[in-house]
PDB file of N, CA and C in Angstrom:
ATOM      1  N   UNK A   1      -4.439  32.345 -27.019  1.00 53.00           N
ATOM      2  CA  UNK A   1      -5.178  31.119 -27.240  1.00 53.00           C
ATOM      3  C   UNK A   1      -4.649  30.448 -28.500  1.00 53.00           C
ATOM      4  N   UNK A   2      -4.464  29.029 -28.019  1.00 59.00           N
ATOM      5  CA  UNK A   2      -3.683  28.324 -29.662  1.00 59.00           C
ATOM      6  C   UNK A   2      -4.996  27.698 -30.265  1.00 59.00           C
ATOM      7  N   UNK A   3      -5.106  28.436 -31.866  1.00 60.00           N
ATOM      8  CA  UNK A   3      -6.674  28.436 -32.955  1.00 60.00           C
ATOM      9  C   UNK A   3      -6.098  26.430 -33.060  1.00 60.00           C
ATOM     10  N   UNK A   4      -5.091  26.215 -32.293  1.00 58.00           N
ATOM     11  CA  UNK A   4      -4.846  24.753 -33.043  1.00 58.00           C
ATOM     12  C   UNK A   4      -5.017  23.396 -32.021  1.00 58.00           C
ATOM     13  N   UNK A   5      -5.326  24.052 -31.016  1.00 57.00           N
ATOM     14  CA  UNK A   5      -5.603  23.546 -29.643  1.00 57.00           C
ATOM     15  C   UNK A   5      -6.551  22.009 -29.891  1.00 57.00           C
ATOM     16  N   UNK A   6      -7.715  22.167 -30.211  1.00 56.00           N
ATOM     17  CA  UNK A   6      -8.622  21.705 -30.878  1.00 56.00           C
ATOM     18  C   UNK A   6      -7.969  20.002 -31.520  1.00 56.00           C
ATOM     19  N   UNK A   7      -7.098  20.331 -32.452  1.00 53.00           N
ATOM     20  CA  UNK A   7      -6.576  19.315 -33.282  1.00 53.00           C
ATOM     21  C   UNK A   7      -5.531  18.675 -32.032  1.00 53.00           C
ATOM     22  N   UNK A   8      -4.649  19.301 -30.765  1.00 53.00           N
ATOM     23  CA  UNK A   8      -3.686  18.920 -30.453  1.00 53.00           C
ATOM     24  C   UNK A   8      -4.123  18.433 -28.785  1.00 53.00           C
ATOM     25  N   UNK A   9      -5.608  17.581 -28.839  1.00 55.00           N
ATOM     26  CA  UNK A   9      -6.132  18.116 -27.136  1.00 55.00           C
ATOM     27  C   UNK A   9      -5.134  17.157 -25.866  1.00 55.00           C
ATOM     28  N   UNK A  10      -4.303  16.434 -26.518  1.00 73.00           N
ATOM     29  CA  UNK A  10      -3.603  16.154 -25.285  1.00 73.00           C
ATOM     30  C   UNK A  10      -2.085  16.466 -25.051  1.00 73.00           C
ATOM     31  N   UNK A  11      -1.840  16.404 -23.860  1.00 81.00           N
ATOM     32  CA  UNK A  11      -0.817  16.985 -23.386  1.00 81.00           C
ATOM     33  C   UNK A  11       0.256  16.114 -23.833  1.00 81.00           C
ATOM     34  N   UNK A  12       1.747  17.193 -24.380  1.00 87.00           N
ATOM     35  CA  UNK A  12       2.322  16.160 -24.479  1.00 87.00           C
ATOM     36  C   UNK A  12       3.228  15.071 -23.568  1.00 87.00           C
ATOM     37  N   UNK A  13       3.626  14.103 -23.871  1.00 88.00           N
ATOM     38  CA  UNK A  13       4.285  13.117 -23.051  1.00 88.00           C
ATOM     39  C   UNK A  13       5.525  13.620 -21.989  1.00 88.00           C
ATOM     40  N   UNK A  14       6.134  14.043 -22.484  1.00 92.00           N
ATOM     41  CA  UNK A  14       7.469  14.600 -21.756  1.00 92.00           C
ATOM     42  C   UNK A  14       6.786  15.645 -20.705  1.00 92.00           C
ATOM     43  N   UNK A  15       5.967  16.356 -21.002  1.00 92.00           N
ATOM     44  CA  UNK A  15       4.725  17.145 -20.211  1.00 92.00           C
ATOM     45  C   UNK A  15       4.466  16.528 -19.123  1.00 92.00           C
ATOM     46  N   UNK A  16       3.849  15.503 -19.218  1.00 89.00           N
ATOM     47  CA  UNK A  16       3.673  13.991 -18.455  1.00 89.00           C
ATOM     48  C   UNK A  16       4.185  13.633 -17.399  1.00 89.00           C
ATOM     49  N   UNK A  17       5.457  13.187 -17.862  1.00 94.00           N
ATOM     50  CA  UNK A  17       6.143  12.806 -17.197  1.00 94.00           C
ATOM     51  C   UNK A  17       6.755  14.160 -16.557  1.00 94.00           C
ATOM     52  N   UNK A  18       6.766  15.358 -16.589  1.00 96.00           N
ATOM     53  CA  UNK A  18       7.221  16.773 -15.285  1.00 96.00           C
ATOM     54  C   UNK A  18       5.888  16.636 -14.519  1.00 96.00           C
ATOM     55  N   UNK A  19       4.793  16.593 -14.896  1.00 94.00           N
ATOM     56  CA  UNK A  19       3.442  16.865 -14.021  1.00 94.00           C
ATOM     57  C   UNK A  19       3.902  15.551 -13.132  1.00 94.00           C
ATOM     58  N   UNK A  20       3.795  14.127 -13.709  1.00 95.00           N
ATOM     59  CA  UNK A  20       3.622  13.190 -12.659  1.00 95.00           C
ATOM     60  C   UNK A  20       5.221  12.685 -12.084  1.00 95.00           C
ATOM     61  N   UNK A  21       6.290  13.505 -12.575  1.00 97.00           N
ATOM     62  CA  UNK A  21       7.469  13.636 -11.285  1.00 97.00           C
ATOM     63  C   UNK A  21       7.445  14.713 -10.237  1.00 97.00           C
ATOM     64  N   UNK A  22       6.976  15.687 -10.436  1.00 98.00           N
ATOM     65  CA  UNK A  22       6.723  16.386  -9.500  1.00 98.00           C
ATOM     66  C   UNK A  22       5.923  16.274  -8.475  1.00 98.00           C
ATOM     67  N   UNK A  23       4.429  15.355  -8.717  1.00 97.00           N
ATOM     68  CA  UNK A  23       3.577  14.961  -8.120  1.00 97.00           C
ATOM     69  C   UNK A  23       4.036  13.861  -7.350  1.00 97.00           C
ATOM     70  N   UNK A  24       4.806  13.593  -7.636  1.00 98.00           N
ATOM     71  CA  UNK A  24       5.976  12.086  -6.720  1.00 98.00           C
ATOM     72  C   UNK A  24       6.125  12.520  -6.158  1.00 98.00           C
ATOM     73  N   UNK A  25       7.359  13.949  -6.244  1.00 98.00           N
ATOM     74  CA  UNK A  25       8.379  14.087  -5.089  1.00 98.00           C
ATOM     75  C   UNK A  25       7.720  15.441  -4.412  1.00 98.00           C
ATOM     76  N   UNK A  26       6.891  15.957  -4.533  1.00 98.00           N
ATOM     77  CA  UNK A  26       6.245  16.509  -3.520  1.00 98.00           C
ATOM     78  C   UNK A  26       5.347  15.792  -2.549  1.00 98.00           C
ATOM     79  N   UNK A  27       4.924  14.773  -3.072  1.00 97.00           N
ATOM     80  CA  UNK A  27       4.378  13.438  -2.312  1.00 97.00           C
ATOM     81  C   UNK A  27       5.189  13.491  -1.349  1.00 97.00           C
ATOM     82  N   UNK A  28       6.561  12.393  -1.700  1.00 97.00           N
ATOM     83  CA  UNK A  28       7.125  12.254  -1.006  1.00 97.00           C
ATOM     84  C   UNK A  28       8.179  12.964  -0.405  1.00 97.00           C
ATOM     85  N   UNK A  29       7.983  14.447  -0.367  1.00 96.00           N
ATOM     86  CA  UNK A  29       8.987  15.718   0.298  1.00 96.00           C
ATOM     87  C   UNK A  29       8.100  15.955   1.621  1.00 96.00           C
ATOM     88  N   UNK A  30       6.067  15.558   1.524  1.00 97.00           N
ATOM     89  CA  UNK A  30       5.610  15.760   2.778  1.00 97.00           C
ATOM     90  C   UNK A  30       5.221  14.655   3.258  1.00 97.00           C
ATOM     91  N   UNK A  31       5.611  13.731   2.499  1.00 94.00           N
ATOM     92  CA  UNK A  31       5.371  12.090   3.625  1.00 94.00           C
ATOM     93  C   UNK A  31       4.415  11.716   3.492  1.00 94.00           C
ATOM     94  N   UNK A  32       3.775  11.953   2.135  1.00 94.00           N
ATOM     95  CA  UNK A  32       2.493  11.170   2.138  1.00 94.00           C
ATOM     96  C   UNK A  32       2.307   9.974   0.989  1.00 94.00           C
ATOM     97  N   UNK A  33       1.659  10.203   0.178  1.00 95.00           N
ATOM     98  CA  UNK A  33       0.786   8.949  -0.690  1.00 95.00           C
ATOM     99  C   UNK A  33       0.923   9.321  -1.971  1.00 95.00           C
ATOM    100  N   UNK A  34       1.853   8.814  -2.975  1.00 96.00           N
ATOM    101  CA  UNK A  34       1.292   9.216  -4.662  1.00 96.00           C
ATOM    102  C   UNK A  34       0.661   8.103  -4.970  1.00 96.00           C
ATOM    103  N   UNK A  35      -0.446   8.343  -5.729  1.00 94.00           N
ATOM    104  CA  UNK A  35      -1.129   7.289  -6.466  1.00 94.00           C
ATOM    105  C   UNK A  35      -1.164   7.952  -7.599  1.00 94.00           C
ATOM    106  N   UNK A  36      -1.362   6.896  -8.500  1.00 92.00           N
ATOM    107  CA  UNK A  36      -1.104   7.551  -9.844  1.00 92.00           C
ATOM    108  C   UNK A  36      -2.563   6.816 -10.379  1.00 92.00           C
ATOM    109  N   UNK A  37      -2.959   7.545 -10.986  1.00 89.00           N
ATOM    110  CA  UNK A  37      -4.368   6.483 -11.519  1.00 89.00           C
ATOM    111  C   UNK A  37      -4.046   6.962 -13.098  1.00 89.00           C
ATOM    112  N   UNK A  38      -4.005   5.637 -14.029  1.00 88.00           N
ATOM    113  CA  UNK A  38      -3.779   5.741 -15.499  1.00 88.00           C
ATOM    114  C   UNK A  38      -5.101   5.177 -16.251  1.00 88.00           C
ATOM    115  N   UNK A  39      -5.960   6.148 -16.754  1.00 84.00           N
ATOM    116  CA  UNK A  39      -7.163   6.197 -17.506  1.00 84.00           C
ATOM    117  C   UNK A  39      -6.976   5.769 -18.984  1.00 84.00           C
ATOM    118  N   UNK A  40      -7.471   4.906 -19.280  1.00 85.00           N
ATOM    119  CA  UNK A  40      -7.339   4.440 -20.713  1.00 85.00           C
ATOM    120  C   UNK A  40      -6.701   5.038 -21.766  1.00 85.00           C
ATOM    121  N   UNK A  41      -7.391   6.487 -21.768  1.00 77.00           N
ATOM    122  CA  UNK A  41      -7.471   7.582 -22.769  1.00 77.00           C
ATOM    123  C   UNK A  41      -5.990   8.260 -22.344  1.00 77.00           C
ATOM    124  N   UNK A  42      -5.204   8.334 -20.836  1.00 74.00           N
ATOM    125  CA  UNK A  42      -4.394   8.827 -21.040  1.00 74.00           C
ATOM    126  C   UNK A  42      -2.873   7.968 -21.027  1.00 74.00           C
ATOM    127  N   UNK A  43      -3.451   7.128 -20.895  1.00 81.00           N
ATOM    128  CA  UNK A  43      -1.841   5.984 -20.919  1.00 81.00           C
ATOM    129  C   UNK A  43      -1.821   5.346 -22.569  1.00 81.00           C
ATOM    130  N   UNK A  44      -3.049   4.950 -22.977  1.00 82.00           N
ATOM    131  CA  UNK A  44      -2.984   4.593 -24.152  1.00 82.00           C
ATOM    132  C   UNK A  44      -2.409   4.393 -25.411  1.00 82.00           C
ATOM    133  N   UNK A  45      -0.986   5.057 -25.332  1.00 81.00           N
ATOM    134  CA  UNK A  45      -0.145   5.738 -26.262  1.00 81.00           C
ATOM    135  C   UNK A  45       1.381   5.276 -25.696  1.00 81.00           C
ATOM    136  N   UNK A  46       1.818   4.942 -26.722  1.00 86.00           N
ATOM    137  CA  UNK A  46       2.656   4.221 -26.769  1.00 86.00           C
ATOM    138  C   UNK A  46       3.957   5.195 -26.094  1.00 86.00           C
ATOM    139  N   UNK A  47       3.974   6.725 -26.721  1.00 87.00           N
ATOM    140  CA  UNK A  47       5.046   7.380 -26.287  1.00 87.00           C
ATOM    141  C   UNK A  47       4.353   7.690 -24.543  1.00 87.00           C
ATOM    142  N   UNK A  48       3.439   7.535 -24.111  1.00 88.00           N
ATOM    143  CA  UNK A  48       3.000   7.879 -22.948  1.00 88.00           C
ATOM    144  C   UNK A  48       3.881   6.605 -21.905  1.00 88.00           C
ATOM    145  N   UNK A  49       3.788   5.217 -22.672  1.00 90.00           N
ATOM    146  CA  UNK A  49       4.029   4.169 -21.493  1.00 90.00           C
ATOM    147  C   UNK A  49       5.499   4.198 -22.153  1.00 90.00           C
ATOM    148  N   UNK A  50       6.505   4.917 -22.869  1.00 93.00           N
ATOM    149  CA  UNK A  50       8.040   5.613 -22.555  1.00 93.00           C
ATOM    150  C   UNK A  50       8.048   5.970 -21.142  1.00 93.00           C
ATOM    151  N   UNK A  51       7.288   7.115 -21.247  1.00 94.00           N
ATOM    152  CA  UNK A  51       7.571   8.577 -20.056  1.00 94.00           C
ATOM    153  C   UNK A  51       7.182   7.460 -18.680  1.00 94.00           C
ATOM    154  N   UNK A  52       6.195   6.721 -18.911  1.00 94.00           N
ATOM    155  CA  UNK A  52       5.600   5.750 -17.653  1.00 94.00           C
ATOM    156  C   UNK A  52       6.372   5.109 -16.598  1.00 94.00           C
ATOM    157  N   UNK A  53       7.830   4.335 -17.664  1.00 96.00           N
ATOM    158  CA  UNK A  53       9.019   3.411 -17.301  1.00 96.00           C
ATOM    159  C   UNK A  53       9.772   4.640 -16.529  1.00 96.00           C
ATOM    160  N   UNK A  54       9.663   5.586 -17.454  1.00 97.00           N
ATOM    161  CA  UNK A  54      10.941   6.631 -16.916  1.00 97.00           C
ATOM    162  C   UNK A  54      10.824   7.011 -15.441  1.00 97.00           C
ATOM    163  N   UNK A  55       9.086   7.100 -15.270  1.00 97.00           N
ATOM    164  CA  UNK A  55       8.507   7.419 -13.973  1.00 97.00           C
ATOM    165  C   UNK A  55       9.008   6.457 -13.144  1.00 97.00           C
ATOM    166  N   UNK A  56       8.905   5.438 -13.620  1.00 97.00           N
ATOM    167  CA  UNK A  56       8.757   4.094 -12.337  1.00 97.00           C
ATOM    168  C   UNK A  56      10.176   4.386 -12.378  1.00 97.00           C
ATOM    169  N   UNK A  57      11.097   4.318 -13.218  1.00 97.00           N
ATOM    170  CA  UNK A  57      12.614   4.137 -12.931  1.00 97.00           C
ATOM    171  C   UNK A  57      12.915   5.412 -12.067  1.00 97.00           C
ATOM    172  N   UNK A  58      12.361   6.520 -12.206  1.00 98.00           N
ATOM    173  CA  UNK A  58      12.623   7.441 -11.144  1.00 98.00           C
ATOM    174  C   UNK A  58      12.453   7.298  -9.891  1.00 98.00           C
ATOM    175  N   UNK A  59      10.914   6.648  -9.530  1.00 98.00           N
ATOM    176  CA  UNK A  59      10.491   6.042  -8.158  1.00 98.00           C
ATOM    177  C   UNK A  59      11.460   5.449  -7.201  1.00 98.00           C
ATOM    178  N   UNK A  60      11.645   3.902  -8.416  1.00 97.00           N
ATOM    179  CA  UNK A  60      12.122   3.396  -7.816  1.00 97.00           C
ATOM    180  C   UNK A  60      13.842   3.613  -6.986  1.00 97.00           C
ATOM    181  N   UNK A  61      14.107   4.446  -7.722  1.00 97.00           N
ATOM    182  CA  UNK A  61      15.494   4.667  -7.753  1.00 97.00           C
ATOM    183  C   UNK A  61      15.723   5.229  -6.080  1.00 97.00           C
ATOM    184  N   UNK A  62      14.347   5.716  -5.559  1.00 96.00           N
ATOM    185  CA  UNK A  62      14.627   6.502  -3.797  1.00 96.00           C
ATOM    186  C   UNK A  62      14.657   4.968  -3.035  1.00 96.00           C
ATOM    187  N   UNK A  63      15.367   5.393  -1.947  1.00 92.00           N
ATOM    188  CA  UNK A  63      15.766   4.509  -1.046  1.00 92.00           C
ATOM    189  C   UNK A  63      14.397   4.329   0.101  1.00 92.00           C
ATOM    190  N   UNK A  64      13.698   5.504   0.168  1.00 92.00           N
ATOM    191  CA  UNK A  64      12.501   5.275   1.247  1.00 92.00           C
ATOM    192  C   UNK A  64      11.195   4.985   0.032  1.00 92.00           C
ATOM    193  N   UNK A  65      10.873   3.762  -1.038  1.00 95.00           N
ATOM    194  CA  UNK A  65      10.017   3.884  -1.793  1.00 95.00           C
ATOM    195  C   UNK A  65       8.909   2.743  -1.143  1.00 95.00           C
ATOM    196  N   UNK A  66       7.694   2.407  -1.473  1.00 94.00           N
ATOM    197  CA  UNK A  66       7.075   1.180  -0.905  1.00 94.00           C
ATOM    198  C   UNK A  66       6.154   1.016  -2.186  1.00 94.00           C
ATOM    199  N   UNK A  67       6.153   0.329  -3.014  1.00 95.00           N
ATOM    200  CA  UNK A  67       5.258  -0.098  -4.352  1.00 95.00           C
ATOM    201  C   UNK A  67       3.833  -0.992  -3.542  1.00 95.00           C
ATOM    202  N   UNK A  68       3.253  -0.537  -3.648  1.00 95.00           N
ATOM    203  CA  UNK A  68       2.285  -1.084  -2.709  1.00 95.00           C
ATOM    204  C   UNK A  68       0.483  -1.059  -3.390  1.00 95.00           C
ATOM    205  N   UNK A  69       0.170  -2.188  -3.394  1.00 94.00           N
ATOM    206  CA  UNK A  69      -1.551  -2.514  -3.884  1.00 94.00           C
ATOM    207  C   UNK A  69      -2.594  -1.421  -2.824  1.00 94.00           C
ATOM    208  N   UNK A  70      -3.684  -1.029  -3.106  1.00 92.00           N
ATOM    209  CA  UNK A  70      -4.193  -0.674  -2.241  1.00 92.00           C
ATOM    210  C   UNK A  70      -4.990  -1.304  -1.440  1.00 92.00           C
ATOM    211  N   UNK A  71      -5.205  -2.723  -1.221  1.00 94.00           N
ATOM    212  CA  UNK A  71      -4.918  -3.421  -0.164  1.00 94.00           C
ATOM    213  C   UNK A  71      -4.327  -3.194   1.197  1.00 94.00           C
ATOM    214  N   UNK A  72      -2.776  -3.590   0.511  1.00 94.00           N
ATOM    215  CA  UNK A  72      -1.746  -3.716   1.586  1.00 94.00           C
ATOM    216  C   UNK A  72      -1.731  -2.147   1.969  1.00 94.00           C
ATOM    217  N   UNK A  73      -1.823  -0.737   1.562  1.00 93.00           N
ATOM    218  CA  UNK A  73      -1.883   0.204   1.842  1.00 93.00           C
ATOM    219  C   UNK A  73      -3.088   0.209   3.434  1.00 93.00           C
ATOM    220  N   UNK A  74      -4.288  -0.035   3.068  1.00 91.00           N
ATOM    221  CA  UNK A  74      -5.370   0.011   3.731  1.00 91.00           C
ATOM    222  C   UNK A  74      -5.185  -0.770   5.097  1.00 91.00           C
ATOM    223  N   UNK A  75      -4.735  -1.975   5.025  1.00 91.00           N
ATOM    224  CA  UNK A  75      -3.999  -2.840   6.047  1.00 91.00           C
ATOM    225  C   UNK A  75      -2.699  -2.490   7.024  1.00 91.00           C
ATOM    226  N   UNK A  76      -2.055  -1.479   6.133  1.00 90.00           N
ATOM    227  CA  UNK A  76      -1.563  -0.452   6.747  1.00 90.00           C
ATOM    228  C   UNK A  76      -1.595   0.662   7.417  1.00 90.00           C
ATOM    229  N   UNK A  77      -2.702   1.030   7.231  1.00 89.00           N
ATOM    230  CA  UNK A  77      -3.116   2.300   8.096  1.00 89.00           C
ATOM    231  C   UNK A  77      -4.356   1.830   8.682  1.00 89.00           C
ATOM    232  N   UNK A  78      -4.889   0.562   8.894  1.00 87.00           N
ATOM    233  CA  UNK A  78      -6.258   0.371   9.461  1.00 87.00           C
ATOM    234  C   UNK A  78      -5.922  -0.173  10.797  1.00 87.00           C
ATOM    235  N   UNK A  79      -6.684   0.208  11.476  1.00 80.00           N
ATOM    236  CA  UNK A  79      -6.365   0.380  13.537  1.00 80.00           C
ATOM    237  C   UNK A  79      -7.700  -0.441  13.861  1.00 80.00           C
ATOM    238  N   UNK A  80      -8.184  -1.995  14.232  1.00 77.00           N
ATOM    239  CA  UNK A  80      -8.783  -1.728  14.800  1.00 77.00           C
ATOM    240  C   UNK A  80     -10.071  -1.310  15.520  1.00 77.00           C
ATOM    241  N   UNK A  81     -10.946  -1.330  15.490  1.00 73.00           N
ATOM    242  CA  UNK A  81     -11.928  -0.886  16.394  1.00 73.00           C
ATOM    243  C   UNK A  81     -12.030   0.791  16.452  1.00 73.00           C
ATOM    244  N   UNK A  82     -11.552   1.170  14.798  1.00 66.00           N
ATOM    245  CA  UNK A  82     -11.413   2.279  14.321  1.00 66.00           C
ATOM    246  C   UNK A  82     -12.726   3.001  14.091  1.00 66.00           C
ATOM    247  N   UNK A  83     -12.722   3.913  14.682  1.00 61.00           N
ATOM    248  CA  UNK A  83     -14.579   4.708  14.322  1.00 61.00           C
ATOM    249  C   UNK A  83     -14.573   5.218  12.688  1.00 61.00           C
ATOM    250  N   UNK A  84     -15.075   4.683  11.891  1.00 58.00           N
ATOM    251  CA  UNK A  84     -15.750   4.833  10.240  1.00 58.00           C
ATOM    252  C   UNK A  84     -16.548   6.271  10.228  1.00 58.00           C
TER     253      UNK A  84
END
């Protein structure tokens, strides 16, 4: 247990950015959906929206990517006379 934990409670950035690249490309290794949701408290930081760009520049960089509102997502998968 780090006695220093306390003083250091967030994760660091480069941290960050392995948790939410991995969470990409396992996304997209089974064909589904990353959403990324950025909470005040954790984007807030200047070295955080570094690692952020790096993310998007990673994204974007795949050839099967779709940047998409969740709107146009919903409009996308909605059928219809679909049972709710």
């Amino acid at each position: 247990m780090n006695p220093r934990a306390g003083l250091f409670p967030h994760t660091p950035p480069r941290d960050v950015l392995g948790i939410w690249r991995d969470e990409f490309d396992r996304a997209r290794s089974e064909g589904g959906l990353f959403q990324l949701t950025l909470h005040p408290h954790v984007i807030g930081h200047r070295s955080r929206i570094v690692v952020l760009e790096e993310l998007l520049g990673h994204i974007a960089g795949q050839q099967d990517v779709w940047f998409a509102t969740h709107a146009e997502i919903a409009a996308h998968v909605w059928t219809p006379n679909q049972l709710v």
